[in-house]
XYZ file of C-alpha atoms in Angstrom:
343
model
C -0.013 0.013 0.000
C 2.827 2.332 0.840
C 4.278 1.799 -2.636
C 0.955 2.673 -4.177
C 0.827 5.969 -2.251
C 4.363 6.771 -3.300
C 3.555 6.047 -6.913
C 0.446 8.244 -6.750
C 2.501 11.038 -5.180
C 5.175 10.809 -7.877
C 2.510 10.749 -10.554
C 0.885 13.896 -9.126
C 4.284 15.652 -8.909
C 4.932 14.867 -12.583
C 1.457 16.060 -13.643
C 1.899 19.324 -11.712
C 5.449 19.806 -13.012
C 4.308 19.659 -16.645
C 2.545 22.975 -16.122
C 5.426 24.792 -14.370
C 6.798 26.741 -17.335
C 3.431 28.079 -18.557
C 2.356 28.915 -14.973
C 5.626 30.751 -14.408
C 4.921 32.730 -17.617
C 1.441 33.611 -16.345
C 2.658 34.654 -12.915
C 5.488 36.637 -14.403
C 3.132 38.617 -16.663
C 0.913 39.218 -13.585
C 3.685 40.249 -11.216
C 6.461 41.693 -13.429
C 9.094 39.969 -11.214
C 11.104 36.900 -12.079
C 11.609 35.824 -8.468
C 8.097 36.650 -7.270
C 6.712 34.631 -10.231
C 8.794 31.601 -9.274
C 7.673 31.972 -5.643
C 4.070 32.242 -6.764
C 4.312 29.061 -8.792
C 5.958 27.203 -5.958
C 3.101 28.354 -3.666
C 0.573 27.232 -6.348
C 2.199 23.740 -6.544
C 2.243 23.403 -2.749
C -1.465 24.451 -2.476
C -2.435 22.111 -5.314
C -0.554 19.211 -3.768
C -2.194 19.779 -0.319
C -5.694 20.142 -1.569
C -5.608 17.626 -4.447
C -8.035 15.308 -2.588
C -10.660 18.065 -2.756
C -10.099 18.516 -6.510
C -13.038 16.716 -7.923
C -12.089 16.929 -11.555
C -14.954 19.286 -12.396
C -12.408 21.280 -14.419
C -9.141 20.222 -16.008
C -6.075 20.074 -13.790
C -4.620 22.880 -15.893
C -7.555 25.296 -15.291
C -7.594 24.350 -11.574
C -3.900 25.256 -11.346
C -4.519 28.581 -13.124
C -7.288 29.351 -10.612
C -4.919 28.721 -7.709
C -2.098 30.691 -9.395
C -4.479 33.635 -10.049
C -5.523 33.757 -6.432
C -1.840 33.596 -5.325
C -0.981 36.505 -7.632
C -4.005 38.586 -6.638
C -3.012 38.142 -2.966
C 0.566 39.243 -3.786
C -0.710 42.279 -5.703
C -2.909 43.608 -2.861
C 0.118 45.661 -1.724
C -0.462 47.684 -4.896
C 3.175 47.665 -6.077
C 3.475 48.181 -9.862
C 6.745 47.135 -11.416
C 8.101 49.757 -13.795
C 10.872 50.725 -16.171
C 12.974 53.873 -15.495
C 11.068 55.811 -18.275
C 7.744 55.001 -16.569
C 8.905 56.897 -13.457
C 11.041 59.836 -14.403
C 11.940 62.119 -17.331
C 14.955 61.396 -19.513
C 18.151 62.951 -18.087
C 20.600 64.820 -20.228
C 24.130 63.377 -19.945
C 25.507 66.504 -18.281
C 23.055 65.918 -15.368
C 23.433 62.134 -15.197
C 23.505 60.798 -11.681
C 23.246 57.141 -10.588
C 20.457 56.993 -8.007
C 19.370 53.445 -7.147
C 15.768 52.581 -6.166
C 14.679 49.475 -4.260
C 14.541 46.147 -6.080
C 10.731 45.952 -5.871
C 10.449 49.119 -8.039
C 11.637 47.461 -11.225
C 10.245 45.255 -13.901
C 12.675 42.336 -13.940
C 14.189 40.384 -16.846
C 13.351 36.709 -17.374
C 15.023 33.905 -19.418
C 12.760 32.733 -22.253
C 13.204 29.088 -21.208
C 11.576 29.663 -17.805
C 8.348 31.265 -19.149
C 7.817 30.187 -22.785
C 6.696 26.528 -23.125
C 7.529 24.775 -26.380
C 4.555 24.951 -28.726
C 4.042 23.668 -32.236
C 2.082 26.584 -33.630
C 4.406 29.448 -34.792
C 1.613 32.068 -34.359
C 1.021 30.923 -30.771
C 4.770 31.036 -30.077
C 4.977 34.558 -31.510
C 2.100 35.826 -29.300
C 3.761 34.270 -26.220
C 7.092 35.961 -27.011
C 5.508 39.349 -27.663
C 3.615 39.141 -24.389
C 6.810 38.928 -22.238
C 8.620 41.735 -24.029
C 9.611 44.623 -21.725
C 7.333 47.242 -23.263
C 4.218 45.044 -23.147
C 5.041 43.845 -19.613
C 5.373 47.445 -18.457
C 1.993 48.250 -19.977
C 0.397 45.282 -18.244
C 1.650 46.557 -14.896
C -0.541 49.650 -15.341
C -3.714 47.589 -15.277
C -5.682 46.777 -12.101
C -4.889 43.226 -11.020
C -8.160 41.580 -12.170
C -8.102 43.370 -15.514
C -4.531 42.158 -15.920
C -5.577 38.561 -15.263
C -8.491 38.829 -17.744
C -6.316 40.366 -20.493
C -3.605 37.690 -20.114
C -6.034 34.792 -19.999
C -8.127 36.023 -22.937
C -5.582 37.710 -25.251
C -2.352 35.874 -24.538
C -3.523 32.417 -23.474
C -6.665 32.423 -25.727
C -9.104 31.251 -23.027
C -12.792 31.632 -23.729
C -14.757 34.288 -21.806
C -16.808 31.575 -20.119
C -13.649 29.813 -18.956
C -12.183 33.036 -17.476
C -15.565 33.811 -15.817
C -15.551 30.407 -14.156
C -11.962 30.802 -13.025
C -12.646 34.251 -11.489
C -16.086 33.308 -10.121
C -17.701 36.079 -12.100
C -19.981 36.542 -15.137
C -19.110 36.527 -18.845
C -20.413 40.109 -19.064
C -18.032 41.131 -16.284
C -15.100 39.448 -18.033
C -15.918 41.164 -21.349
C -16.257 44.514 -19.629
C -12.869 44.071 -17.853
C -11.267 43.061 -21.150
C -12.643 46.202 -22.925
C -11.311 48.446 -20.154
C -7.945 46.751 -20.172
C -7.685 47.090 -23.984
C -8.607 50.784 -23.780
C -5.900 51.402 -21.156
C -3.267 49.665 -23.283
C -4.364 51.542 -26.362
C -3.796 54.855 -24.523
C -0.251 53.850 -23.638
C 2.430 53.693 -26.311
C 3.779 50.367 -25.183
C 6.279 50.377 -28.024
C 5.532 48.520 -31.215
C 9.211 48.760 -32.047
C 10.235 45.378 -30.714
C 7.208 43.692 -32.323
C 9.324 43.808 -35.485
C 11.734 41.270 -34.042
C 11.539 38.052 -36.082
C 11.375 34.641 -34.511
C 13.887 33.294 -35.277
C 15.924 36.418 -36.056
C 16.084 37.121 -39.773
C 19.467 37.550 -41.514
C 19.472 41.334 -41.255
C 18.672 41.314 -37.543
C 21.400 38.718 -36.894
C 23.888 40.903 -38.798
C 22.794 43.853 -36.667
C 23.503 41.867 -33.490
C 26.912 40.723 -34.828
C 27.827 44.331 -35.571
C 26.593 45.338 -32.122
C 28.819 42.678 -30.462
C 31.841 43.839 -32.449
C 31.167 47.480 -31.634
C 30.560 46.859 -27.918
C 33.417 44.507 -27.350
C 35.724 46.809 -29.321
C 34.193 49.790 -27.473
C 33.967 51.506 -30.850
C 31.566 54.384 -30.262
C 31.485 55.445 -33.938
C 30.366 51.956 -34.939
C 27.876 51.852 -32.034
C 26.411 55.223 -32.984
C 25.673 53.898 -36.487
C 23.608 51.048 -34.969
C 21.511 53.140 -32.563
C 18.186 54.687 -33.571
C 18.114 58.484 -33.169
C 15.516 57.975 -30.318
C 17.274 54.950 -28.812
C 16.814 54.584 -25.039
C 19.301 53.257 -22.516
C 18.218 52.143 -19.008
C 20.205 50.667 -16.137
C 17.985 49.356 -13.273
C 18.372 49.575 -10.252
C 19.288 53.194 -11.258
C 16.423 55.404 -12.291
C 18.574 57.265 -14.854
C 17.657 56.750 -18.482
C 19.254 58.358 -21.535
C 17.939 59.162 -25.045
C 19.845 59.337 -28.279
C 23.226 58.039 -29.486
C 25.161 61.043 -28.324
C 24.146 60.760 -24.679
C 24.354 56.946 -24.671
C 27.861 56.773 -26.117
C 28.810 59.815 -24.026
C 27.812 57.960 -20.884
C 29.694 54.830 -22.014
C 32.917 56.785 -22.393
C 32.602 58.675 -19.062
C 30.620 57.133 -16.188
C 30.569 53.747 -18.023
C 34.149 53.756 -19.198
C 35.083 50.747 -17.129
C 32.991 48.619 -19.527
C 35.696 48.864 -22.247
C 37.095 45.434 -23.040
C 33.918 43.638 -22.007
C 32.911 40.153 -23.271
C 29.299 39.430 -24.363
C 27.548 36.054 -24.159
C 24.209 35.725 -26.072
C 21.053 35.002 -23.995
C 17.363 34.732 -24.871
C 15.506 37.100 -22.572
C 11.901 38.465 -22.550
C 11.363 37.253 -26.085
C 14.199 39.547 -27.284
C 17.830 39.242 -28.148
C 20.108 39.881 -25.172
C 23.623 39.427 -23.824
C 25.287 38.668 -20.547
C 28.022 41.282 -20.224
C 31.215 40.357 -18.442
C 33.488 43.246 -17.559
C 37.306 43.008 -17.153
C 38.154 42.262 -13.486
C 41.523 43.741 -12.522
C 41.614 41.772 -9.231
C 41.232 38.311 -10.791
C 42.622 39.054 -14.208
C 39.481 37.503 -15.743
C 35.942 38.815 -16.357
C 33.183 39.449 -13.826
C 29.434 39.780 -14.444
C 28.251 43.326 -15.022
C 24.844 43.311 -16.666
C 22.163 41.355 -18.491
C 21.552 43.471 -21.597
C 18.159 43.309 -23.379
C 18.002 44.851 -26.859
C 14.885 46.169 -28.633
C 15.372 46.493 -32.392
C 13.336 47.914 -35.249
C 14.007 48.734 -38.912
C 17.646 47.791 -38.752
C 18.501 49.858 -35.634
C 18.654 49.344 -31.870
C 15.827 51.277 -30.267
C 16.251 50.062 -26.666
C 19.368 49.086 -24.694
C 18.414 47.954 -21.267
C 21.092 46.890 -18.772
C 20.012 45.026 -15.619
C 22.929 45.380 -13.233
C 22.022 43.204 -10.244
C 24.145 40.359 -11.606
C 24.296 38.261 -8.364
C 20.544 37.690 -8.885
C 20.330 37.635 -12.706
C 23.322 35.484 -13.789
C 22.380 32.386 -11.724
C 18.770 32.731 -13.046
C 20.177 32.441 -16.614
C 22.498 29.578 -15.651
C 25.558 31.781 -16.181
C 28.837 31.547 -14.277
C 29.812 34.431 -11.937
C 33.352 34.489 -13.303
C 35.026 34.072 -16.683
C 38.738 33.198 -16.915
C 41.012 35.494 -18.911
C 41.013 33.182 -21.890
C 37.401 33.263 -23.040
C 37.890 31.448 -26.312
C 35.642 28.400 -26.435
C 34.038 29.381 -23.166
C 31.054 31.065 -24.839
C 29.873 27.835 -26.453
C 30.125 26.077 -23.092
C 28.060 28.782 -21.403
C 25.416 28.775 -24.089
C 25.071 24.989 -23.875
C 24.110 25.459 -20.202
C 21.206 27.686 -21.319
């Protein structure tokens, strides 16, 4: 009998685990935080495991898990904190007035590796919608919605649930769901949540890949002339946890050669982050003679130019999330492949 219980437990664990990635994606869109999303999913799994005997199979296991996850997220959102990007909070700063003022971690929209939130799907259109819905601009727009509208919009527009299914999940009426969806759409329409990165192909087309190759050469060579040629005239640079953000190639490259001059000689490792191309930046480390983590860079691109250059600097949190080492030896040849295989 003991063996039967153990087998049933293992079977339930496996059935729950199959839903982890999509649930993490859902909670991440709801909460805007990588770590809070993973905590919420863990809480969901524990609650499901404990109350499984009460689950009578009136709905599918998947929709039951989404109901639990939604309640967990709504509880976490009662504090009212809205994750944001620097440009959601302050005006752009001219380079001459640039100051690095950090804000608490819970201020910021956080980056997320694609592999943790985007389940493998057969349908290219479905995959494209999933990717677009975790891009930074869309995620920031989602954070402006009241929590229940956020849940409705994600379930209806991103996950393609029927209004009746969402109504059942939220214990409300179809009319109420449709009304919430209309209001959520209207709020998003008022905000320019940046169509720029919607132009990113999946996978990257040849021109976009060439742009990234040129970017790596320019950044690793710290060639500001080459970098200027790649940046859109309205390109934005952000550096959470600092609230500073810069606009335009002159201020961005000016920052990189003054306050950011220590990044010269950096090494970039490609990562897939928020449905966008990105890089883990390792900066030369004089103490060890190798390279130390400096930032997870997320790039937004459109029409052959880089429109957004977002550097998340809290590397002790981000690099382990991406499965990246916290140190690179001086000889990095061949190391990049090894790191990418760990992705």
